[in-house]
C-alpha positions as MATLAB code, in Angstrom:
seq = 'XXXXXXXXXXXXXXXXXXXXXXXXXXXXXXXXXXXXXXXXXXXXXXXXXXXXXXXXXXXXXXXXXXXXXXXXXXXXXXXXXXXXXXXXXXXXXXXXXXXXXXXXXXXXXXXXXXXXXXXXXXXXXXXXXXXXXXXXXXXXXXXXXXXXXXXXXXXXXXXXXXXXXXXXXXXXXXXXXXXXXXXXXXXXXXXXXXXXXXXXXXXXXXXXXXXXXXXXXXXXXXXXXXXXXXXXXXXXXXXXXXXXXXXXXXXXXXXXXXXXXXXXXXXXXXXXXXXXXXXXXXXXXXXXXXXXXXXXXXXXXX';
ca = [
      -0.056   -0.021   -0.102;
       1.324    3.189   -1.307;
       1.478    6.242    1.787;
      -0.232    9.291    0.649;
       2.602   11.907    0.704;
       1.240   14.981    3.259;
       1.913   18.441    1.429;
       2.798   21.030    3.500;
       1.451   24.449    3.163;
       2.692   27.807    3.959;
       2.307   31.563    3.027;
       2.295   34.951    4.396;
      -1.443   36.798    4.713;
      -2.135   40.105    5.091;
      -5.020   41.523    7.501;
      -6.335   44.559    5.655;
      -9.283   46.828    6.836;
     -10.698   50.172    7.894;
      -9.351   51.495   11.565;
     -11.072   49.529   14.110;
     -12.284   47.087   12.163;
     -10.596   44.497   14.485;
      -7.464   43.453   12.986;
      -5.013   43.305   16.029;
      -7.665   41.832   18.202;
      -8.114   38.897   15.262;
      -4.525   38.296   15.627;
      -4.157   38.056   19.248;
      -7.007   35.706   19.172;
      -5.000   33.795   16.791;
      -2.248   33.198   18.196;
      -3.156   32.597   21.511;
      -0.973   35.334   22.742;
      -0.984   39.480   22.544;
       1.612   40.570   20.230;
      -0.312   43.620   18.114;
      -1.846   46.536   20.304;
      -5.124   46.643   20.599;
      -7.698   49.585   20.898;
     -10.955   51.557   20.532;
      -9.448   54.317   18.631;
      -8.274   54.532   15.265;
      -5.025   54.104   13.739;
      -3.335   51.869   16.453;
      -1.416   49.497   14.576;
       1.441   51.847   13.433;
       3.781   48.731   12.008;
       3.634   45.928   10.187;
       3.330   42.903   12.743;
       4.543   39.966   12.032;
       2.621   37.269   13.837;
       3.374   33.206   12.932;
       0.382   30.214   13.643;
       1.355   26.847   13.185;
      -1.274   24.319   11.778;
      -0.625   20.409   12.112;
       0.649   20.392    8.305;
       1.019   24.164    7.272;
       2.235   27.851    8.555;
       0.674   31.109    8.562;
       2.389   34.088    8.692;
       0.264   36.856    9.112;
       0.912   40.927    8.653;
      -1.256   42.607   10.797;
      -1.509   46.036    9.019;
      -2.633   49.408    9.958;
      -5.825   51.029    8.966;
      -6.347   52.358    5.409;
      -7.198   56.379    6.166;
      -6.422   59.306    4.646;
      -3.006   60.633    5.649;
      -2.714   64.412    7.610;
       0.957   64.064    8.484;
       4.826   62.500    6.912;
       3.663   59.546    9.453;
       0.175   59.363    8.055;
       1.944   58.819    4.864;
       4.427   55.926    6.291;
       1.901   54.154    7.976;
      -0.155   53.954    4.508;
       2.294   53.510    2.272;
       3.279   50.118    4.495;
      -0.017   48.995    4.043;
      -0.039   48.839    0.213;
       3.633   47.566    0.554;
       1.780   44.790    2.105;
      -0.227   44.076   -0.383;
       2.590   43.190   -3.230;
       4.291   40.918   -0.341;
       1.873   38.379    0.410;
      -0.032   35.024   -0.852;
      -3.577   35.624    0.764;
      -5.457   38.586    1.720;
      -8.092   39.231    4.321;
     -10.081   41.891    4.271;
     -11.368   42.630    7.497;
     -15.024   44.602    7.962;
     -17.007   45.310   11.136;
     -20.597   43.757   10.926;
     -22.019   46.821   12.603;
     -20.074   49.501   10.659;
     -21.959   50.470    7.023;
     -20.408   49.511    4.359;
     -18.509   52.807    3.301;
     -16.207   54.778    0.718;
     -13.367   53.589    3.090;
     -14.327   50.136    2.093;
     -14.851   50.626   -1.752;
     -11.420   52.401   -1.940;
      -9.277   49.324   -0.159;
     -11.438   47.062   -2.477;
     -10.267   48.845   -5.571;
      -6.694   48.519   -4.312;
      -7.421   44.793   -3.739;
      -8.377   44.332   -7.375;
      -5.114   44.843   -8.595;
      -3.338   42.081   -6.345;
      -3.159   38.267   -8.528;
      -3.698   36.866   -4.827;
      -7.034   35.447   -3.216;
      -9.173   37.924   -1.078;
     -10.993   36.328    1.728;
     -13.671   38.455    3.588;
     -13.859   38.254    7.583;
     -16.900   39.803    8.618;
     -15.996   40.394   12.203;
     -18.034   41.387   15.121;
     -21.090   38.870   14.514;
     -21.807   38.702   18.473;
     -23.084   42.183   18.036;
     -25.797   41.696   15.195;
     -28.705   38.839   14.273;
     -27.894   36.488   11.933;
     -30.764   37.636    9.459;
     -28.647   40.939    9.787;
     -25.903   38.800    9.144;
     -27.029   37.444    5.747;
     -27.748   40.641    4.410;
     -24.264   42.055    4.983;
     -22.859   39.053    2.760;
     -25.177   39.825    0.350;
     -24.478   43.339    0.664;
     -20.454   42.592   -0.172;
     -20.949   39.896   -2.421;
     -22.578   42.300   -4.966;
     -19.330   44.432   -5.188;
     -16.445   41.807   -4.611;
     -15.690   38.324   -6.251;
     -14.290   37.068   -2.629;
     -12.197   33.932   -3.050;
     -14.295   33.090    0.398;
     -16.607   34.859    2.872;
     -16.362   33.952    6.915;
     -18.083   35.349    9.885;
     -16.138   35.782   12.746;
     -15.885   37.543   16.269;
     -12.195   38.306   16.710;
     -13.556   39.410   20.792;
     -15.504   36.334   21.881;
     -13.055   33.681   18.872;
     -16.174   32.523   17.131;
     -15.342   30.470   13.873;
     -11.469   31.472   14.081;
     -11.095   27.736   14.020;
     -12.860   27.494   10.455;
     -11.073   31.366    9.378;
      -7.959   29.429   10.015;
      -8.940   26.359    7.849;
     -10.382   28.802    5.439;
      -6.859   30.553    4.957;
      -5.277   27.215    5.135;
      -7.163   26.120    1.656;
      -5.673   29.052    0.110;
      -2.095   28.107    0.658;
       0.139   26.597   -1.796;
       2.442   23.863   -0.971;
       6.109   25.649    0.846;
       8.474   25.588    3.649;
       8.374   26.390    6.888;
       9.401   30.039    7.685;
       9.782   29.810   11.133;
      10.331   27.268   14.012;
       7.596   26.116   16.142;
       7.973   28.098   19.021;
       8.764   31.710   17.416;
       5.334   33.674   17.524;
       6.455   37.193   15.943;
       9.574   38.134   14.366;
       9.195   41.986   16.430;
      12.214   42.599   18.694;
      11.069   42.798   22.351;
      11.965   46.360   22.461;
       9.416   47.091   19.780;
       6.695   44.981   21.404;
       7.364   47.173   24.649;
       6.975   50.701   23.225;
       3.599   49.511   21.989;
       2.501   47.726   25.152;
       3.417   51.520   26.825;
       1.628   53.532   23.903;
      -1.595   51.163   24.465;
      -1.417   51.839   27.685;
      -1.153   55.594   27.564;
      -3.819   55.807   25.093;
      -6.631   54.200   27.048;
      -6.005   56.213   29.519;
      -5.691   59.604   28.115;
      -9.265   58.355   25.589;
     -10.613   61.482   23.526;
      -7.940   63.928   25.187;
      -4.613   63.113   23.362;
      -5.152   62.264   19.814;
      -2.551   60.066   17.965;
       0.338   62.109   18.953;
       2.154   59.646   20.956;
       5.116   57.977   19.926;
       7.057   55.749   22.490;
      11.076   54.787   21.716;
      12.839   52.085   23.885;
      15.732   54.180   24.780;
      17.513   51.055   26.622;
      16.970   47.582   27.183;
      19.301   45.801   29.519;
      19.835   43.346   32.145;
      20.910   44.465   35.109;
      23.255   42.626   38.022;
      20.188   42.210   40.263;
      18.888   40.333   37.427;
      16.109   42.733   36.557;
      15.694   43.840   33.109;
      15.699   47.491   32.885;
      13.580   49.364   30.281;
      13.841   53.046   29.369;
      10.797   54.249   27.271;
      10.948   58.119   25.855;
       6.792   59.022   25.351;
       7.162   61.893   22.675;
       4.014   64.857   22.379;
       3.927   67.898   20.654;
       2.691   69.999   22.986;
       3.285   70.686   26.698;
      -0.501   70.199   27.082;
      -0.676   66.729   25.981;
       2.317   65.857   28.568;
       0.739   67.376   31.164;
      -2.314   65.235   30.358;
      -0.199   61.870   29.886;
       1.738   62.923   33.575;
      -1.279   62.973   35.356;
      -1.975   65.267   38.116;
       0.837   64.404   40.837;
       1.813   61.793   38.188;
      -0.654   59.351   39.078;
      -1.438   58.500   35.330;
       1.903   58.137   33.984;
       2.315   55.983   37.029;
      -0.668   54.122   36.383;
      -0.094   52.970   32.848;
       3.441   52.227   33.607;
       2.810   49.853   36.138;
      -0.071   48.112   33.744;
       2.756   47.830   31.106;
       5.325   46.686   33.391;
       3.372   43.825   34.631;
       2.307   42.934   30.530;
       5.907   43.150   30.240;
       7.272   40.912   33.185;
       4.645   38.145   31.527;
       5.840   38.806   27.951;
       9.645   38.434   28.653;
       9.327   36.324   31.991;
      11.697   38.017   34.042;
      11.269   41.063   36.495;
      10.814   44.218   35.081;
      11.903   48.023   36.005;
      10.306   50.196   33.478;
      11.373   53.996   33.451;
       8.470   56.676   31.428;
      10.082   59.912   30.122;
       7.963   62.345   28.278;
       9.189   64.621   25.856;
       7.786   67.355   24.085;
       8.907   67.435   20.323;
       6.692   69.445   18.372;
       5.257   68.836   14.919;
       7.163   65.175   15.166;
       5.215   63.009   13.038;
       6.662   64.815   10.328;
      10.567   64.590   10.922;
      11.880   62.331    9.406;
      14.967   61.445   11.671;
      12.278   61.220   14.379;
      10.320   58.369   12.705;
      13.041   56.658   11.493;
      14.011   56.524   15.353;
      10.616   55.309   16.158;
      10.841   52.694   13.376;
       8.457   54.027   11.559;
      10.962   54.841    8.434;
      14.008   52.897    7.432;
      17.636   54.114    8.166;
      19.488   55.492    5.032;
];
């Protein structure tokens, strides 16, 4: 009896969509670990975050791209370009939409970009936990009329409903290929990058609408001390003195609370005690300064 050869499938998959549709939440749900910043605010993901998922006979390398938006600064242009670049690097594209939001001009714009790509496009209709089955069916019909998707899968990234089905569908669209990363590797992001994303998330969560996306975080130092503790110093960039006062908070309480929560999460990430030192620095119009954008990792060094 001839033994049937098992095909190993692999490939790169881009998660794209408007801001706040749940791309980062989906990636974290798939991986079972938090590697991508999650916030109710738009434009929280600023870099292409790579997450690696291993199936029994497959490996999927996910790129969590920033939400597509009209750029208003040099930073905005860099963010948008990183998403466009990701589309040319992948084998499959997952277009994520929120079931609770109307199909808008932003969705149509992204789909117009996807039509130029010669790869399968899967529609993931997210947040199905917030609508009825009848409403979901109407959404499916609506999206089917405007684009020829390779597959459509309803999911809830928040409750993790249908995540296994989603992964199975992604697998079926991958071709035979090698294992790009070792089994125990969840992301290719350096720890210092994940640290600064965690710090930024904790500050954004506490400042709500008071601070728009004028926050940039840079890990100045990441070193192990003789006492076994890992010393991490981060600089938080803002554009105005008023923003600095808001982030620090009355008697320094807000920054202290954000730092405490970030430290706990970082310790769980690196499995070591952490001393987290946060500093807030005002740098007017930093989002349009090339050298700062390079320092923060949004642009490559020349």
